[in-house]
Tab-separated table of C-alpha atoms in Angstrom:
chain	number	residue	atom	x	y	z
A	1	UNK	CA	-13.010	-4.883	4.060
A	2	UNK	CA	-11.919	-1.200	4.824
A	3	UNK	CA	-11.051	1.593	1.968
A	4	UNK	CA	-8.406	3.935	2.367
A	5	UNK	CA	-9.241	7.218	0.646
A	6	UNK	CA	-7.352	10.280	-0.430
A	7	UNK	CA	-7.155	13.096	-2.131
A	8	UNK	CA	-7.031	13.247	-6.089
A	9	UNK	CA	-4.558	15.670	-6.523
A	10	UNK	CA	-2.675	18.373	-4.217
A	11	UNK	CA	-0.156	21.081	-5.712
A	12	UNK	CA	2.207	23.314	-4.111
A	13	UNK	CA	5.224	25.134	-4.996
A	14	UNK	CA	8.437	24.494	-4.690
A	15	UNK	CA	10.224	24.968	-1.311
A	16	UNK	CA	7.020	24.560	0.589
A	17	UNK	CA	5.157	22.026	2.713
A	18	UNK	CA	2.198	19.857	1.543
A	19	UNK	CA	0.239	17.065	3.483
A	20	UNK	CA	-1.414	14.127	1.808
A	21	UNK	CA	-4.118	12.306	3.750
A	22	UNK	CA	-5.288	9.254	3.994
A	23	UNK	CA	-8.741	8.167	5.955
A	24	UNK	CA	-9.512	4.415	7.099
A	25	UNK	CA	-13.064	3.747	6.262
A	26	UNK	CA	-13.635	1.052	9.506
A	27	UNK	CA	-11.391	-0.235	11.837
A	28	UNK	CA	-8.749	1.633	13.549
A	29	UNK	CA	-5.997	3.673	11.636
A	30	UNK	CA	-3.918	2.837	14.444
A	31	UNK	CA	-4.556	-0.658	14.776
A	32	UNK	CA	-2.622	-1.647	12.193
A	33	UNK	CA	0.876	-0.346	9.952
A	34	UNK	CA	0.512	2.587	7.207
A	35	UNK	CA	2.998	2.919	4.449
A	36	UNK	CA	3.664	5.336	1.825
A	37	UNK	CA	5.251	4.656	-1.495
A	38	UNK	CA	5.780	7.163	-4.348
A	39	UNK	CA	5.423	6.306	-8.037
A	40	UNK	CA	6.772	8.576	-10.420
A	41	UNK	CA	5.941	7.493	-14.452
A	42	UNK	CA	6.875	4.127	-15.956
A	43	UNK	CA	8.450	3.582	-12.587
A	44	UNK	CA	7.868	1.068	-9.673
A	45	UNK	CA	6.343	2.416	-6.438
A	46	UNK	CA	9.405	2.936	-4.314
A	47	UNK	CA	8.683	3.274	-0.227
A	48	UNK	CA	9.196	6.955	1.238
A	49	UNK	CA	7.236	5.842	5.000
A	50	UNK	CA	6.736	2.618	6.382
A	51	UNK	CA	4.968	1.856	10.580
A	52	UNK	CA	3.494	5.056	10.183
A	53	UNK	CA	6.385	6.858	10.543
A	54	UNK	CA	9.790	5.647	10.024
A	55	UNK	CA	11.893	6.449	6.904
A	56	UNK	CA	14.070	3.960	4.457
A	57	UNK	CA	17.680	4.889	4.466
A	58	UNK	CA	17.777	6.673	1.577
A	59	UNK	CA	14.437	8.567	1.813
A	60	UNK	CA	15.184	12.376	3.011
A	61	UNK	CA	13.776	13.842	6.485
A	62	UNK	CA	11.581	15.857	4.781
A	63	UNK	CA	9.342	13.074	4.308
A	64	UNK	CA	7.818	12.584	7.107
A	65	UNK	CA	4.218	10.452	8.356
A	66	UNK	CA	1.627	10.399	10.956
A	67	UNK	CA	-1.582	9.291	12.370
A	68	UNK	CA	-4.200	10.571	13.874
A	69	UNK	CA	-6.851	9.044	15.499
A	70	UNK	CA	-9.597	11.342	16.118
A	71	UNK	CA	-9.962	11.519	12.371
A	72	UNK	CA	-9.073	7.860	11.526
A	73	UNK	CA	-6.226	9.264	9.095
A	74	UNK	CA	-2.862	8.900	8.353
A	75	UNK	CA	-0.778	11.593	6.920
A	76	UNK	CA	2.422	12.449	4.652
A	77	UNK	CA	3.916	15.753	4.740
A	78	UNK	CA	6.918	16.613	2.546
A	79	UNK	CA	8.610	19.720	3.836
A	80	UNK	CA	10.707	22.147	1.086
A	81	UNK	CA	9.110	20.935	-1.693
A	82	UNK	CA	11.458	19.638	-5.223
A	83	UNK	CA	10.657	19.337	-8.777
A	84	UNK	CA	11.646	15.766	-7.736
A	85	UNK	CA	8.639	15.189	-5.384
A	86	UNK	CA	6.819	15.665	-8.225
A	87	UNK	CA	4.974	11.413	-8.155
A	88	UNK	CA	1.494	9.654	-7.316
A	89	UNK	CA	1.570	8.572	-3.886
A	90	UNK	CA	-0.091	5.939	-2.330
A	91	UNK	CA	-1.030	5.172	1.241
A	92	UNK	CA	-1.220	1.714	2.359
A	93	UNK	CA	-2.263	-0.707	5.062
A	94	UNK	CA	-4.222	-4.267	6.051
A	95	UNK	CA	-6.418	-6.039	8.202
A	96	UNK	CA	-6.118	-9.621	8.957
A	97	UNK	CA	-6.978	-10.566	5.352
A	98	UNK	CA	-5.919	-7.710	3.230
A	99	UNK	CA	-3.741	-5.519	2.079
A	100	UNK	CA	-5.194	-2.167	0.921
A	101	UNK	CA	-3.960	0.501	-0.702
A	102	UNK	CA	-5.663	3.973	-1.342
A	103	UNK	CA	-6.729	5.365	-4.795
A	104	UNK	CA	-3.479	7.774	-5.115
A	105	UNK	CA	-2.605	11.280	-4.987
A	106	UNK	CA	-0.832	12.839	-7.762
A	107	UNK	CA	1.935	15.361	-6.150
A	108	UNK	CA	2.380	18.307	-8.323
A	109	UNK	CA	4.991	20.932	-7.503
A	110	UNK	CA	4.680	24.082	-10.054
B	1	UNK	CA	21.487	-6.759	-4.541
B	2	UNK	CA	18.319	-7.723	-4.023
B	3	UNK	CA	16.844	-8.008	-7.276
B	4	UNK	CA	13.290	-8.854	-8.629
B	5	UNK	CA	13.064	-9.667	-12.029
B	6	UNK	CA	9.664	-10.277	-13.960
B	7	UNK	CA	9.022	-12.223	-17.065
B	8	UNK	CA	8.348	-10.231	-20.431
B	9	UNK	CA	5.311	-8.834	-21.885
B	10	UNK	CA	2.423	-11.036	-22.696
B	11	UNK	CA	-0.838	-10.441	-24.934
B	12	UNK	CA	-3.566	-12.715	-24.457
B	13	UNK	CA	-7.366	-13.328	-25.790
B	14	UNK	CA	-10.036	-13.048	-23.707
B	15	UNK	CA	-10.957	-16.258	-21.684
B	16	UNK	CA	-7.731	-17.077	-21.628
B	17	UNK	CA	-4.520	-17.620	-18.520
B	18	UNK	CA	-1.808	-15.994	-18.356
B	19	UNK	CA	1.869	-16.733	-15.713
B	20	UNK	CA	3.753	-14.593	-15.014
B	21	UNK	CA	7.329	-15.415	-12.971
B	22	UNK	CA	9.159	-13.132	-10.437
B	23	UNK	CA	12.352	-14.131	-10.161
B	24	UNK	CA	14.187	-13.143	-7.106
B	25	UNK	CA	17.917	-13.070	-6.138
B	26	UNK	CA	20.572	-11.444	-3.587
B	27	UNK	CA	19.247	-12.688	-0.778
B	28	UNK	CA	17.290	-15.568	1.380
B	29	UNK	CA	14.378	-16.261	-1.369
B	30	UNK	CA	12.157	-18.366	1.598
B	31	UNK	CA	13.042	-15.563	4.188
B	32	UNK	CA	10.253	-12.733	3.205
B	33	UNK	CA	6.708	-13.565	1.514
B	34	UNK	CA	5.895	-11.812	-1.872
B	35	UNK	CA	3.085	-10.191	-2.889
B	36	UNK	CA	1.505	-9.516	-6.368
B	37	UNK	CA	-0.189	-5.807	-7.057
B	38	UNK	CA	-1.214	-4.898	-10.165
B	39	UNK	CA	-2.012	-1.402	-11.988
B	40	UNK	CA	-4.687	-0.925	-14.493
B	41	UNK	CA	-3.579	1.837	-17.237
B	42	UNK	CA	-3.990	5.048	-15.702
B	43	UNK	CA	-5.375	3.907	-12.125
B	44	UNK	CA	-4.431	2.971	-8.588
B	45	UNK	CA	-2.315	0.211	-7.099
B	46	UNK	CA	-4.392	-2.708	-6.692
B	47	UNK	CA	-3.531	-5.825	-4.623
B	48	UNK	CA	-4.214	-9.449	-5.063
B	49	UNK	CA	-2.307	-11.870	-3.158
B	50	UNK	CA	0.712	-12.689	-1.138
B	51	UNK	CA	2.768	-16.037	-0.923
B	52	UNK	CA	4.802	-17.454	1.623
B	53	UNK	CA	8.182	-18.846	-0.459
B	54	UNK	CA	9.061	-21.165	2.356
B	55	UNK	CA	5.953	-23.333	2.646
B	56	UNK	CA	4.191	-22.354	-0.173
B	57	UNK	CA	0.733	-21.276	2.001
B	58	UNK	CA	-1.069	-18.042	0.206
B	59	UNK	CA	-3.700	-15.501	0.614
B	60	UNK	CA	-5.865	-13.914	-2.324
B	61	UNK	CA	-8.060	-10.791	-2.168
B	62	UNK	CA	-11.650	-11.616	-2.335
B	63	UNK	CA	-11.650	-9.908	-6.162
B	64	UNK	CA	-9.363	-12.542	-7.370
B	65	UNK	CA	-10.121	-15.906	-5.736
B	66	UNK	CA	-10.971	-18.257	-7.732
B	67	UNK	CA	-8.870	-16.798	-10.633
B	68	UNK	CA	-5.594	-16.691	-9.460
B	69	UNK	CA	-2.853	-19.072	-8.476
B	70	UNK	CA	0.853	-18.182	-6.768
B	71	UNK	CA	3.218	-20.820	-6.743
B	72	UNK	CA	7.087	-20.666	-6.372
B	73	UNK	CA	10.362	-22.742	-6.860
B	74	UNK	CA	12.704	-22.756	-4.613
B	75	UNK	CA	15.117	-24.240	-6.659
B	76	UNK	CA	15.021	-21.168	-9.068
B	77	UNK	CA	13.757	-18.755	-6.355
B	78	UNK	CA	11.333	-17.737	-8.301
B	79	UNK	CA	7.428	-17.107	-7.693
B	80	UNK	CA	4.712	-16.769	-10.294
B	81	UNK	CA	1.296	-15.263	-10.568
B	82	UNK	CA	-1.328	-17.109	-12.855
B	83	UNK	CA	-4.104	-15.394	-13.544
B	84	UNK	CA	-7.563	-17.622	-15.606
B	85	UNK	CA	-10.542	-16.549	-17.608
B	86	UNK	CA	-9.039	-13.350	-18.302
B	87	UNK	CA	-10.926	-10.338	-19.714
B	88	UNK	CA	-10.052	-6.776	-21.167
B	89	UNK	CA	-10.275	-5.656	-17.411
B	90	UNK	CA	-7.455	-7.619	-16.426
B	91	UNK	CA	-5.137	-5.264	-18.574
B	92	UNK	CA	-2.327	-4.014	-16.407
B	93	UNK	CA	1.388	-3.602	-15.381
B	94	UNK	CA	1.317	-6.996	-12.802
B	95	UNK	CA	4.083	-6.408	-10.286
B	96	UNK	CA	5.892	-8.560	-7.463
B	97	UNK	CA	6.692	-7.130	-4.411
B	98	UNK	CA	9.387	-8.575	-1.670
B	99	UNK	CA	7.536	-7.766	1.746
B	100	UNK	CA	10.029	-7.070	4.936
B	101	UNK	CA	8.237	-4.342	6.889
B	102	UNK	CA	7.060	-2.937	3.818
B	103	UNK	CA	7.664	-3.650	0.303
B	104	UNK	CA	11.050	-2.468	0.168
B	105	UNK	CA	12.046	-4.089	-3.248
B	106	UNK	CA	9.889	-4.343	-6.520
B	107	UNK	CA	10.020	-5.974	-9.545
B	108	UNK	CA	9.748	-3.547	-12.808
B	109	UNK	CA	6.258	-5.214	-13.965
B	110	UNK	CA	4.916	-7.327	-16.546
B	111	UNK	CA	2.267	-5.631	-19.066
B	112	UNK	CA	-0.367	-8.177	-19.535
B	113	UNK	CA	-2.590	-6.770	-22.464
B	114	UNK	CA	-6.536	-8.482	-22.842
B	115	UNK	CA	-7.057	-7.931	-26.366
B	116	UNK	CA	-9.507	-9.774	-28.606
């Protein structure tokens, strides 16, 4: 089994640009899907990047995701930062066996 | 809409099982597997199985096999999630998850408190 790890906590003010990432401990980051789902309190995790990089209607372009192999990471960036953003967000993927998510990043935008 | 809803609240003594139901509607229920995550109070998403509602076939993380059981009905279109010999680590919101390319739709969670 692999581990997905990222940061504890990031902040950032409002109206700028933050990026959350998220390293595969074994296997490719590329070999398989990476998703991204924000949980704000007493709510279920919604999905704000799924296949890396592709957006749910719904989910604003300034949420945007990436991978990168030479560091085995994924990445979400969310450009012109809102109160709103404000959420725990987890990266996500799986191997042939598993689905994994990573431990969580709380967002907070002072 | 697609909808997910969970069963209620349950408390249960350690040792004991606990089943909790996902039931989904507003669209094909044997067209997308489920999944089952659960979240400890105050920690990280945590997954521990997926089902196949059309022919019933599942897979269980390593963590949980043995322990856990996911069945569904089609009649009802539901899916449930029963977790054995639970203990005060098992406390947690349990949620089901509908999987297309991701997990677009969610249930809200069952608490299932491990209390003595």
């Amino acid at each position: 089994n692999f581990m997905l790890t990222q940061p504890h906590s990031v902040s950032e003010s409002p109206g700028k640009t933050v990026t959350i990432s998220c390293t595969r401990s074994s296997g490719s980051i590329a070999s398989n899907y990476v998703q991204w789902y924000q949980q704000r309190p007493g709510s279920s995790p919604t999905t704000v990047i799924y296949e890396d990089n592709q957006r749910p209607s719904g989910v604003p372009d300034r949420f945007s995701g990436s991978i990168d192999s030479s560091s085995n990471s994924a990445s979400l960036t969310i450009s012109g930062l809102k109160t709103e953003d404000e959420a725990d967000y987890y990266c996500q993927s799986y191997d042939s066996s598993n689905q994994v998510f990573g431990g969580g990043t709380k967002l907070t935008v002072l | 809409q697609v909808q997910l809803v969970q069963s209620g609240a349950e408390v249960k003594k350690p040792g004991a099982s606990v089943k909790v139901s996902c039931k989904a509607s507003g669209y094909t229920f044997t067209s997308y597997y489920m999944h089952w995550v659960r979240q400890a109070p105050g920690q990280g998403l945590e997954w521990m199985g997926i089902i196949n509602p059309s022919g019933g076939s599942t897979s269980y993380a390593q963590k949980f096999q043995g322990r856990v059981t996911m069945t569904r009905d089609t009649s009802t279109s539901t899916v449930y999630m029963e977790l054995s010999s639970l203990r005060s680590e098992d406390t947690a919101v349990y949620y089901c998850a509908r999987r297309t390319t991701h997990l677009d739709v969610w249930g809200k969670g069952t608490t299932v408190t491990v209390s003595s």
